[in-house]
Amino acid sequence: MFFASDNTSGVPQQILDALGRANDGFSLGYGADTLMERVRDKVRTVFEAPEAAVYLVATGTAANSLALATHIQPWQTIYCHRVAHIEEDECAAPEFFAGGAKLTLIDGAHGKIDPEALRRTLDEAPQGVHHVQRGIVSLTNLTERGARYSVAEVAQIAAAARAHGLPVHLDGARFANAIAAEGCTPAEMTWKAGVDVLSFGGTKNGLMGVEAVVLFDPSRAWEFELRRKRGGHLFSKHRYLSAQMDAYLTDGLWMDLATRANAMAERLEAGLVAAGVRMVHPRGGNMLFVEFPLKAHQALRAAGAVYYDWPAPPPADAGADFPHQARLVASWSTTEAHVDGFVERLTAAL
Amino acid sequence: MFFASDNTSGVPQQILDALGRANDGFSLGYGADTLMERVRDKVRTVFEAPEAAVYLVATGTAANSLALATHIQPWQTIYCHRVAHIEEDECAAPEFFAGGAKLTLIDGAHGKIDPEALRRTLDEAPQGVHHVQRGIVSLTNLTERGARYSVAEVAQIAAAARAHGLPVHLDGARFANAIAAEGCTPAEMTWKAGVDVLSFGGTKNGLMGVEAVVLFDPSRAWEFELRRKRGGHLFSKHRYLSAQMDAYLTDGLWMDLATRANAMAERLEAGLVAAGVRMVHPRGGNMLFVEFPLKAHQALRAAGAVYYDWPAPPPADAGADFPHQARLVASWSTTEAHVDGFVERLTAAL
Amino acid sequence: MFFASDNTSGVPQQILDALGRANDGFSLGYGADTLMERVRDKVRTVFEAPEAAVYLVATGTAANSLALATHIQPWQTIYCHRVAHIEEDECAAPEFFAGGAKLTLIDGAHGKIDPEALRRTLDEAPQGVHHVQRGIVSLTNLTERGARYSVAEVAQIAAAARAHGLPVHLDGARFANAIAAEGCTPAEMTWKAGVDVLSFGGTKNGLMGVEAVVLFDPSRAWEFELRRKRGGHLFSKHRYLSAQMDAYLTDGLWMDLATRANAMAERLEAGLVAAGVRMVHPRGGNMLFVEFPLKAHQALRAAGAVYYDWPAPPPADAGADFPHQARLVASWSTTEAHVDGFVERLTAAL
Amino acid sequence: MFFASDNTSGVPQQILDALGRANDGFSLGYGADTLMERVRDKVRTVFEAPEAAVYLVATGTAANSLALATHIQPWQTIYCHRVAHIEEDECAAPEFFAGGAKLTLIDGAHGKIDPEALRRTLDEAPQGVHHVQRGIVSLTNLTERGARYSVAEVAQIAAAARAHGLPVHLDGARFANAIAAEGCTPAEMTWKAGVDVLSFGGTKNGLMGVEAVVLFDPSRAWEFELRRKRGGHLFSKHRYLSAQMDAYLTDGLWMDLATRANAMAERLEAGLVAAGVRMVHPRGGNMLFVEFPLKAHQALRAAGAVYYDWPAPPPADAGADFPHQARLVASWSTTEAHVDGFVERLTAAL
């Protein structure tokens, strides 16, 4: 009953096998390995983007920060949601990589940027020399609250950016989950909707620590490479990143993993709703934000269930019926037994 | 006959096995994995430093840059050798992480800082408000030219730094090779000789991409953690770094690997010297810088030998006897067959 | 009828005279001029702070950015009001000088930080490694909306900061106006209320471009000096800054200038209120934010009155009675004739 | 007998008068003053560069750092002389403003970049992703050792830069002295010789603290404006900078001042040489680097002469005939009496 985060799970056997295969012999370093050529081809095929520049890094913070820094100037601002990962969970890495740029926070329900609020903010941004300049719009799908932008909604955000000539970044730490749930193609969710640069997550969906950055417009590719190196994010034994991403994109593994995680979250949601639990945010993929009485929380914890209180632990004086809120994340390795056990315990406690 | 670099080799089976074992079940992320506790203990034991703070990152550039930035201010300078990795091969990552600090270059034979030159430079550095201030001294062992500082020589450099109250950083990308060749303890080469912070390399010596940063004085540990996160170098699935380093430090694997690499370099050197090849720098561990006639180079390349021309490719009009220079690096996976084959080809060509 | 800003006025004759006197002969540069010693003494006397470190720079942006950067780390955040000058009008200079730090915006009426909102934000700020750390609290008096913190209110803000061990910065671009209106001593408004570092404005109150930074705790003085130099803000012919600040602090000139500006704003307010104009924010010193019908605005502009529409120009289709808002700033050089002429025109137009 | 530096002198009466005139009435701030239009026109006329973008800042460090940062990326390097002001005397301001860029030092006699050394360094600079990339070439005229590049020599340096597509920056803190001595036009020394951006010094030649940055290619003008603001170098009461530069460029004042300073240095040189003093560097304008016996130094100091020991104070045990070296700088305000008095004292002491 481990629902703390999708990054607390391991990796599937295919990934271990791929590492084993990649380990044979000598290989040129720093991205010149032959596996990386295959990865590049596969990413381009998956995204129907034959010109895209594709790079691997090991963390989502690196992917986001390098992608953003490559598209803005230090005196510009990044428009993102108030609860975006780049705002709340990266210790100001985007500001660091972008040389002191700013983040401008936009509101919106369920972690989704409200397009009208974005439009208004962009329209009203003063552009004189005293003010930070408009830089880029960054959105996250799935959002930090587990919701999902539809393709049309991504396009709406991108159109607001485009109206001011701004590029669009998509933080896709859970991109696979979003695609799997939305039932669209990767191209539809990205460049066809107006996205210029994607952090294409692998780590939360079954890799050890591999994210791809996909630059649909390759004109800044060399700058990205220099920023990656300078940030300490270019791996000498790069083949071990390549091997994982290669296996991830083989025979649809990445979609299978995300589909399984989503299905487990759906099953969990169904069980919880049947038990009368309130969903705080609509489920977009593999994450649930739920509200249930404190007594249920206590029973679950006593039974060894692991998940985050969200947004906060219960007050010290909260009673048994206090409406406690929590975050539950399913991953590719979540099983029906985990889910059903969790639902049973909770139902029993109510 | 692959002598391009020690980072072109794979990892030993123990490392793959460790990854497989670490893969089971759920694990807290971001360094809170239980394996990391074991790694911390082992590093402290290996270095006889029970108070040391220990962190893992995935690249040498990250290790060096974060270690240095944690010890200096942006208006200070890092004293290092003119050919140090941090000066020549990191695309100004130290300057980036340290917020615009400077590197002050010191000369010395074979990539080793001349202690007298360092002393003079430090003594003469103007310290008024117009000038960058003295920050830290960074040395590399093995050096970029394959030479080795003895323990006494490290202590001499550290004493020069200490005379001005400066901390000392040791870039130990090939620390294991240096220790194995020097026959000293890790403590003797580091804190006992005056080193404050160590980049303890694993990647070049058989890991996929893991380096430890060891802060012998743990007072800046929290700053290091924040800088690591902010640099995008904190891994969510941290257990895969821990597992590798844990295996590396188990049953002396790290020393075995380095000893083997050194032995292969020694065997190669013996064969080459016997064939009349000149050593450009004295061998300190697993790297050779050699000079042989161009005709030998051509024969070796034709036979599939891989290594770097160093410092430069031969001129277009060079004749068969042109004294060509090259770098040859042995790794843990270099075999006697590789070495002997190389020597035979070369001998035959002369 | 020029009410655009207090920085559009010139300097009083005393300042010109002081420059003339300072011009004689040779003088050591970079702050080693003898006039600077006098300035330091005077500032310390005025603030009853015999240990304070005192530095001069030429712009408010430099004063604020250097003062802030000297007190925080790049991974920390500056708490300030949503409309603070450092947030809205300095093109991310604080972020630049502080190496990529963040600003966290607090709301509150009339440009004043709501102490309860600040307390809550500070209490709830997550302090793990993923998050920016609490750095400093910066408040502005007079605020950007012309209101004034009382001494007790400054102390309240400072106490909230102190509860978390944070230092406090006061942006005093209009400090003299605040002091003059509040009727307190400079010490009462600053270190006695818990302020650690002050941007002590001169430019808006009659100097050509001189601001003092006062570090009540001098322990970071040398760091400030290095940051000032490195920012290009250390003047070689420093005597011309010293001379202005010296004259400013002689015979209470600085208070006389501010008192006059405040009196003109008060007279303007009285006239406007009598004419039925609404004050958008309470007047704290020399700035008014007013609302009057568009027809009055049009008449005033036709008569040559200069001031800023605030927050925005009237819509294109606004009618004669549209409630237009504007900012009116009095300075030391504003005359009764300016004020009365403005009031007359407006009254006539209504 | 004050020869410490040209920035220890005051300003001529014309500058004080200009400030007095500029002081009347209200004026828009931040460079929108009408005087600045005149300055822009005058600079363009003086440089025969009708398209040039022209900006004022208050310090040479600001001018250099902003000019350089506007032309390079953080992962590039600035090629300059080993003793350039940007390397030795700006506390790493260029590195700060350029986001962590590097300086690559070139040797050459008398502070002048050796063109052959520059060419070689540029040709051999590795351009892979591991290395800082070529950014800009910066030269200083007069040099920090008082020597002068001829127009042909500037063109030679610029040609070496151009061969690699690099822009060229000229640090002209003593540009007027160089022009006056060289007898060429400002255009010949700058854009006609291949210079892209000039720090056009005023402070050392009679202004209180005003330098112009001239961008001969105006395509980066807006970036420069944003960097200036963000660096805290945009003055609200900008008219006081404009007024000084306007007067400086009126009726050839700037050339008169430089010509006078050069003439005083020439007179001093003649007197010293006649007394047997050795010139350490050839005089290019208003600076002398000289060597005379310690006894002369002691006599001069006893008589109140002020100048810098250069490069260092005499050793404690130096005898009366120790060949002491010093720097002597003449300014617009140096008089024949100063010069002759100095020469007399020295001659008497020998």
JSON list of N, CA, C and O in Angstrom, two decimals, chain A residues 74-75 86-92 95-96 99-103 129-132, chain C residues 74-75 86-92 95-96 99-103 129-132:
[
{"chain": "A", "resi": 74, "resn": "PRO", "atom": "N", "xyz": [17.87, 36.45, -19.20]},
{"chain": "A", "resi": 74, "resn": "PRO", "atom": "CA", "xyz": [17.80, 36.65, -17.75]},
{"chain": "A", "resi": 74, "resn": "PRO", "atom": "C", "xyz": [16.83, 37.75, -17.31]},
{"chain": "A", "resi": 74, "resn": "PRO", "atom": "O", "xyz": [16.43, 37.77, -16.16]},
{"chain": "A", "resi": 75, "resn": "TRP", "atom": "N", "xyz": [16.49, 38.63, -18.21]},
{"chain": "A", "resi": 75, "resn": "TRP", "atom": "CA", "xyz": [15.59, 39.74, -17.83]},
{"chain": "A", "resi": 75, "resn": "TRP", "atom": "C", "xyz": [14.15, 39.45, -18.27]},
{"chain": "A", "resi": 75, "resn": "TRP", "atom": "O", "xyz": [13.32, 40.35, -18.33]},
{"chain": "A", "resi": 86, "resn": "ILE", "atom": "N", "xyz": [8.23, 23.82, -11.20]},
{"chain": "A", "resi": 86, "resn": "ILE", "atom": "CA", "xyz": [9.35, 24.76, -11.37]},
{"chain": "A", "resi": 86, "resn": "ILE", "atom": "C", "xyz": [9.28, 25.91, -10.36]},
{"chain": "A", "resi": 86, "resn": "ILE", "atom": "O", "xyz": [10.30, 26.52, -10.03]},
{"chain": "A", "resi": 87, "resn": "GLU", "atom": "N", "xyz": [8.09, 26.20, -9.86]},
{"chain": "A", "resi": 87, "resn": "GLU", "atom": "CA", "xyz": [7.95, 27.26, -8.86]},
{"chain": "A", "resi": 87, "resn": "GLU", "atom": "C", "xyz": [8.14, 26.71, -7.44]},
{"chain": "A", "resi": 87, "resn": "GLU", "atom": "O", "xyz": [8.80, 27.32, -6.62]},
{"chain": "A", "resi": 88, "resn": "GLU", "atom": "N", "xyz": [7.57, 25.56, -7.18]},
{"chain": "A", "resi": 88, "resn": "GLU", "atom": "CA", "xyz": [7.48, 25.11, -5.79]},
{"chain": "A", "resi": 88, "resn": "GLU", "atom": "C", "xyz": [8.52, 24.08, -5.39]},
{"chain": "A", "resi": 88, "resn": "GLU", "atom": "O", "xyz": [8.81, 23.94, -4.20]},
{"chain": "A", "resi": 89, "resn": "ASP", "atom": "N", "xyz": [9.03, 23.33, -6.32]},
{"chain": "A", "resi": 89, "resn": "ASP", "atom": "CA", "xyz": [9.79, 22.13, -5.94]},
{"chain": "A", "resi": 89, "resn": "ASP", "atom": "C", "xyz": [11.19, 22.04, -6.52]},
{"chain": "A", "resi": 89, "resn": "ASP", "atom": "O", "xyz": [11.78, 20.95, -6.53]},
{"chain": "A", "resi": 90, "resn": "GLU", "atom": "N", "xyz": [11.73, 23.12, -7.03]},
{"chain": "A", "resi": 90, "resn": "GLU", "atom": "CA", "xyz": [13.05, 23.00, -7.64]},
{"chain": "A", "resi": 90, "resn": "GLU", "atom": "C", "xyz": [14.06, 23.98, -7.04]},
{"chain": "A", "resi": 90, "resn": "GLU", "atom": "O", "xyz": [15.10, 24.25, -7.63]},
{"chain": "A", "resi": 91, "resn": "CYS", "atom": "N", "xyz": [13.76, 24.49, -5.87]},
{"chain": "A", "resi": 91, "resn": "CYS", "atom": "CA", "xyz": [14.71, 25.35, -5.14]},
{"chain": "A", "resi": 91, "resn": "CYS", "atom": "C", "xyz": [15.29, 26.45, -6.02]},
{"chain": "A", "resi": 91, "resn": "CYS", "atom": "O", "xyz": [16.48, 26.76, -5.94]},
{"chain": "A", "resi": 92, "resn": "ALA", "atom": "N", "xyz": [14.43, 27.01, -6.88]},
{"chain": "A", "resi": 92, "resn": "ALA", "atom": "CA", "xyz": [14.84, 28.11, -7.75]},
{"chain": "A", "resi": 92, "resn": "ALA", "atom": "C", "xyz": [15.88, 27.69, -8.80]},
{"chain": "A", "resi": 92, "resn": "ALA", "atom": "O", "xyz": [16.67, 28.52, -9.25]},
{"chain": "A", "resi": 95, "resn": "GLU", "atom": "N", "xyz": [15.50, 29.78, -12.01]},
{"chain": "A", "resi": 95, "resn": "GLU", "atom": "CA", "xyz": [16.10, 31.11, -11.85]},
{"chain": "A", "resi": 95, "resn": "GLU", "atom": "C", "xyz": [17.63, 31.00, -11.95]},
{"chain": "A", "resi": 95, "resn": "GLU", "atom": "O", "xyz": [18.28, 31.88, -12.52]},
{"chain": "A", "resi": 96, "resn": "PHE", "atom": "N", "xyz": [18.18, 29.97, -11.39]},
{"chain": "A", "resi": 96, "resn": "PHE", "atom": "CA", "xyz": [19.63, 29.78, -11.42]},
{"chain": "A", "resi": 96, "resn": "PHE", "atom": "C", "xyz": [20.11, 29.55, -12.85]},
{"chain": "A", "resi": 96, "resn": "PHE", "atom": "O", "xyz": [21.02, 30.24, -13.35]},
{"chain": "A", "resi": 99, "resn": "GLY", "atom": "N", "xyz": [19.90, 32.54, -15.19]},
{"chain": "A", "resi": 99, "resn": "GLY", "atom": "CA", "xyz": [20.69, 33.73, -14.89]},
{"chain": "A", "resi": 99, "resn": "GLY", "atom": "C", "xyz": [19.93, 34.80, -14.12]},
{"chain": "A", "resi": 99, "resn": "GLY", "atom": "O", "xyz": [20.25, 35.99, -14.24]},
{"chain": "A", "resi": 100, "resn": "GLY", "atom": "N", "xyz": [18.95, 34.38, -13.33]},
{"chain": "A", "resi": 100, "resn": "GLY", "atom": "CA", "xyz": [18.24, 35.38, -12.52]},
{"chain": "A", "resi": 100, "resn": "GLY", "atom": "C", "xyz": [16.92, 35.82, -13.10]},
{"chain": "A", "resi": 100, "resn": "GLY", "atom": "O", "xyz": [16.42, 36.88, -12.75]},
{"chain": "A", "resi": 101, "resn": "ALA", "atom": "N", "xyz": [16.33, 35.01, -13.96]},
{"chain": "A", "resi": 101, "resn": "ALA", "atom": "CA", "xyz": [15.02, 35.33, -14.51]},
{"chain": "A", "resi": 101, "resn": "ALA", "atom": "C", "xyz": [13.95, 35.19, -13.42]},
{"chain": "A", "resi": 101, "resn": "ALA", "atom": "O", "xyz": [14.22, 34.70, -12.32]},
{"chain": "A", "resi": 102, "resn": "LYS", "atom": "N", "xyz": [12.76, 35.60, -13.74]},
{"chain": "A", "resi": 102, "resn": "LYS", "atom": "CA", "xyz": [11.67, 35.61, -12.78]},
{"chain": "A", "resi": 102, "resn": "LYS", "atom": "C", "xyz": [10.62, 34.59, -13.20]},
{"chain": "A", "resi": 102, "resn": "LYS", "atom": "O", "xyz": [10.57, 34.18, -14.37]},
{"chain": "A", "resi": 103, "resn": "LEU", "atom": "N", "xyz": [9.79, 34.17, -12.26]},
{"chain": "A", "resi": 103, "resn": "LEU", "atom": "CA", "xyz": [8.60, 33.39, -12.57]},
{"chain": "A", "resi": 103, "resn": "LEU", "atom": "C", "xyz": [7.38, 34.23, -12.24]},
{"chain": "A", "resi": 103, "resn": "LEU", "atom": "O", "xyz": [7.32, 34.82, -11.14]},
{"chain": "A", "resi": 129, "resn": "VAL", "atom": "N", "xyz": [11.55, 49.48, -19.98]},
{"chain": "A", "resi": 129, "resn": "VAL", "atom": "CA", "xyz": [12.86, 49.00, -19.57]},
{"chain": "A", "resi": 129, "resn": "VAL", "atom": "C", "xyz": [12.92, 48.71, -18.07]},
{"chain": "A", "resi": 129, "resn": "VAL", "atom": "O", "xyz": [13.83, 48.03, -17.60]},
{"chain": "A", "resi": 130, "resn": "HIS", "atom": "N", "xyz": [11.96, 49.21, -17.31]},
{"chain": "A", "resi": 130, "resn": "HIS", "atom": "CA", "xyz": [11.97, 48.97, -15.86]},
{"chain": "A", "resi": 130, "resn": "HIS", "atom": "C", "xyz": [11.44, 47.59, -15.49]},
{"chain": "A", "resi": 130, "resn": "HIS", "atom": "O", "xyz": [11.55, 47.19, -14.34]},
{"chain": "A", "resi": 131, "resn": "HIS", "atom": "N", "xyz": [10.86, 46.92, -16.44]},
{"chain": "A", "resi": 131, "resn": "HIS", "atom": "CA", "xyz": [10.10, 45.73, -16.11]},
{"chain": "A", "resi": 131, "resn": "HIS", "atom": "C", "xyz": [10.71, 44.49, -16.76]},
{"chain": "A", "resi": 131, "resn": "HIS", "atom": "O", "xyz": [11.27, 44.56, -17.84]},
{"chain": "A", "resi": 132, "resn": "VAL", "atom": "N", "xyz": [10.54, 43.36, -16.09]},
{"chain": "A", "resi": 132, "resn": "VAL", "atom": "CA", "xyz": [10.95, 42.13, -16.73]},
{"chain": "A", "resi": 132, "resn": "VAL", "atom": "C", "xyz": [10.09, 41.94, -17.98]},
{"chain": "A", "resi": 132, "resn": "VAL", "atom": "O", "xyz": [8.93, 42.32, -18.02]},
{"chain": "C", "resi": 74, "resn": "PRO", "atom": "N", "xyz": [21.61, 32.72, -2.84]},
{"chain": "C", "resi": 74, "resn": "PRO", "atom": "CA", "xyz": [20.86, 32.58, -4.09]},
{"chain": "C", "resi": 74, "resn": "PRO", "atom": "C", "xyz": [19.65, 31.64, -4.00]},
{"chain": "C", "resi": 74, "resn": "PRO", "atom": "O", "xyz": [18.78, 31.70, -4.85]},
{"chain": "C", "resi": 75, "resn": "TRP", "atom": "N", "xyz": [19.64, 30.76, -3.02]},
{"chain": "C", "resi": 75, "resn": "TRP", "atom": "CA", "xyz": [18.54, 29.81, -2.92]},
{"chain": "C", "resi": 75, "resn": "TRP", "atom": "C", "xyz": [17.52, 30.28, -1.88]},
{"chain": "C", "resi": 75, "resn": "TRP", "atom": "O", "xyz": [16.71, 29.48, -1.41]},
{"chain": "C", "resi": 86, "resn": "ILE", "atom": "N", "xyz": [11.16, 46.77, -5.91]},
{"chain": "C", "resi": 86, "resn": "ILE", "atom": "CA", "xyz": [12.09, 45.69, -6.25]},
{"chain": "C", "resi": 86, "resn": "ILE", "atom": "C", "xyz": [11.41, 44.60, -7.07]},
{"chain": "C", "resi": 86, "resn": "ILE", "atom": "O", "xyz": [12.06, 43.87, -7.81]},
{"chain": "C", "resi": 87, "resn": "GLU", "atom": "N", "xyz": [10.09, 44.49, -6.96]},
{"chain": "C", "resi": 87, "resn": "GLU", "atom": "CA", "xyz": [9.37, 43.49, -7.76]},
{"chain": "C", "resi": 87, "resn": "GLU", "atom": "C", "xyz": [8.95, 44.06, -9.12]},
{"chain": "C", "resi": 87, "resn": "GLU", "atom": "O", "xyz": [9.07, 43.39, -10.13]},
{"chain": "C", "resi": 88, "resn": "GLU", "atom": "N", "xyz": [8.50, 45.28, -9.12]},
{"chain": "C", "resi": 88, "resn": "GLU", "atom": "CA", "xyz": [7.84, 45.79, -10.32]},
{"chain": "C", "resi": 88, "resn": "GLU", "atom": "C", "xyz": [8.71, 46.69, -11.20]},
{"chain": "C", "resi": 88, "resn": "GLU", "atom": "O", "xyz": [8.44, 46.81, -12.39]},
{"chain": "C", "resi": 89, "resn": "ASP", "atom": "N", "xyz": [9.70, 47.32, -10.62]},
{"chain": "C", "resi": 89, "resn": "ASP", "atom": "CA", "xyz": [10.34, 48.42, -11.36]},
{"chain": "C", "resi": 89, "resn": "ASP", "atom": "C", "xyz": [11.84, 48.32, -11.49]},
{"chain": "C", "resi": 89, "resn": "ASP", "atom": "O", "xyz": [12.50, 49.31, -11.78]},
{"chain": "C", "resi": 90, "resn": "GLU", "atom": "N", "xyz": [12.41, 47.16, -11.26]},
{"chain": "C", "resi": 90, "resn": "GLU", "atom": "CA", "xyz": [13.87, 47.08, -11.32]},
{"chain": "C", "resi": 90, "resn": "GLU", "atom": "C", "xyz": [14.35, 45.99, -12.27]},
{"chain": "C", "resi": 90, "resn": "GLU", "atom": "O", "xyz": [15.50, 45.56, -12.21]},
{"chain": "C", "resi": 91, "resn": "CYS", "atom": "N", "xyz": [13.47, 45.57, -13.15]},
{"chain": "C", "resi": 91, "resn": "CYS", "atom": "CA", "xyz": [13.87, 44.62, -14.22]},
{"chain": "C", "resi": 91, "resn": "CYS", "atom": "C", "xyz": [14.63, 43.42, -13.66]},
{"chain": "C", "resi": 91, "resn": "CYS", "atom": "O", "xyz": [15.60, 42.96, -14.25]},
{"chain": "C", "resi": 92, "resn": "ALA", "atom": "N", "xyz": [14.19, 42.95, -12.51]},
{"chain": "C", "resi": 92, "resn": "ALA", "atom": "CA", "xyz": [14.81, 41.78, -11.89]},
{"chain": "C", "resi": 92, "resn": "ALA", "atom": "C", "xyz": [16.25, 42.01, -11.45]},
{"chain": "C", "resi": 92, "resn": "ALA", "atom": "O", "xyz": [17.05, 41.08, -11.38]},
{"chain": "C", "resi": 95, "resn": "GLU", "atom": "N", "xyz": [17.12, 39.88, -8.34]},
{"chain": "C", "resi": 95, "resn": "GLU", "atom": "CA", "xyz": [17.39, 38.50, -8.73]},
{"chain": "C", "resi": 95, "resn": "GLU", "atom": "C", "xyz": [18.79, 38.39, -9.33]},
{"chain": "C", "resi": 95, "resn": "GLU", "atom": "O", "xyz": [19.50, 37.42, -9.09]},
{"chain": "C", "resi": 96, "resn": "PHE", "atom": "N", "xyz": [19.15, 39.36, -10.13]},
{"chain": "C", "resi": 96, "resn": "PHE", "atom": "CA", "xyz": [20.46, 39.36, -10.76]},
{"chain": "C", "resi": 96, "resn": "PHE", "atom": "C", "xyz": [21.57, 39.47, -9.72]},
{"chain": "C", "resi": 96, "resn": "PHE", "atom": "O", "xyz": [22.51, 38.66, -9.67]},
{"chain": "C", "resi": 99, "resn": "GLY", "atom": "N", "xyz": [22.06, 36.46, -7.46]},
{"chain": "C", "resi": 99, "resn": "GLY", "atom": "CA", "xyz": [22.45, 35.19, -8.06]},
{"chain": "C", "resi": 99, "resn": "GLY", "atom": "C", "xyz": [21.30, 34.25, -8.36]},
{"chain": "C", "resi": 99, "resn": "GLY", "atom": "O", "xyz": [21.48, 33.03, -8.38]},
{"chain": "C", "resi": 100, "resn": "GLY", "atom": "N", "xyz": [20.13, 34.83, -8.62]},
{"chain": "C", "resi": 100, "resn": "GLY", "atom": "CA", "xyz": [19.00, 33.97, -9.00]},
{"chain": "C", "resi": 100, "resn": "GLY", "atom": "C", "xyz": [18.04, 33.69, -7.85]},
{"chain": "C", "resi": 100, "resn": "GLY", "atom": "O", "xyz": [17.30, 32.71, -7.90]},
{"chain": "C", "resi": 101, "resn": "ALA", "atom": "N", "xyz": [18.04, 34.54, -6.85]},
{"chain": "C", "resi": 101, "resn": "ALA", "atom": "CA", "xyz": [17.08, 34.37, -5.75]},
{"chain": "C", "resi": 101, "resn": "ALA", "atom": "C", "xyz": [15.67, 34.70, -6.24]},
{"chain": "C", "resi": 101, "resn": "ALA", "atom": "O", "xyz": [15.47, 35.16, -7.35]},
{"chain": "C", "resi": 102, "resn": "LYS", "atom": "N", "xyz": [14.72, 34.42, -5.39]},
{"chain": "C", "resi": 102, "resn": "LYS", "atom": "CA", "xyz": [13.32, 34.59, -5.74]},
{"chain": "C", "resi": 102, "resn": "LYS", "atom": "C", "xyz": [12.73, 35.73, -4.91]},
{"chain": "C", "resi": 102, "resn": "LYS", "atom": "O", "xyz": [13.28, 36.09, -3.86]},
{"chain": "C", "resi": 103, "resn": "LEU", "atom": "N", "xyz": [11.62, 36.29, -5.38]},
{"chain": "C", "resi": 103, "resn": "LEU", "atom": "CA", "xyz": [10.82, 37.21, -4.58]},
{"chain": "C", "resi": 103, "resn": "LEU", "atom": "C", "xyz": [9.48, 36.55, -4.29]},
{"chain": "C", "resi": 103, "resn": "LEU", "atom": "O", "xyz": [8.84, 36.02, -5.21]},
{"chain": "C", "resi": 129, "resn": "VAL", "atom": "N", "xyz": [14.67, 20.64, 1.17]},
{"chain": "C", "resi": 129, "resn": "VAL", "atom": "CA", "xyz": [15.70, 20.96, 0.19]},
{"chain": "C", "resi": 129, "resn": "VAL", "atom": "C", "xyz": [15.12, 21.29, -1.18]},
{"chain": "C", "resi": 129, "resn": "VAL", "atom": "O", "xyz": [15.79, 21.86, -2.03]},
{"chain": "C", "resi": 130, "resn": "HIS", "atom": "N", "xyz": [13.86, 20.94, -1.40]},
{"chain": "C", "resi": 130, "resn": "HIS", "atom": "CA", "xyz": [13.22, 21.22, -2.68]},
{"chain": "C", "resi": 130, "resn": "HIS", "atom": "C", "xyz": [12.77, 22.66, -2.82]},
{"chain": "C", "resi": 130, "resn": "HIS", "atom": "O", "xyz": [12.40, 23.09, -3.91]},
{"chain": "C", "resi": 131, "resn": "HIS", "atom": "N", "xyz": [12.78, 23.38, -1.74]},
{"chain": "C", "resi": 131, "resn": "HIS", "atom": "CA", "xyz": [12.12, 24.67, -1.71]},
{"chain": "C", "resi": 131, "resn": "HIS", "atom": "C", "xyz": [13.12, 25.79, -1.47]},
{"chain": "C", "resi": 131, "resn": "HIS", "atom": "O", "xyz": [14.10, 25.63, -0.76]},
{"chain": "C", "resi": 132, "resn": "VAL", "atom": "N", "xyz": [12.81, 26.95, -2.02]},
{"chain": "C", "resi": 132, "resn": "VAL", "atom": "CA", "xyz": [13.63, 28.11, -1.68]},
{"chain": "C", "resi": 132, "resn": "VAL", "atom": "C", "xyz": [13.47, 28.37, -0.19]},
{"chain": "C", "resi": 132, "resn": "VAL", "atom": "O", "xyz": [12.42, 28.13, 0.40]}
]
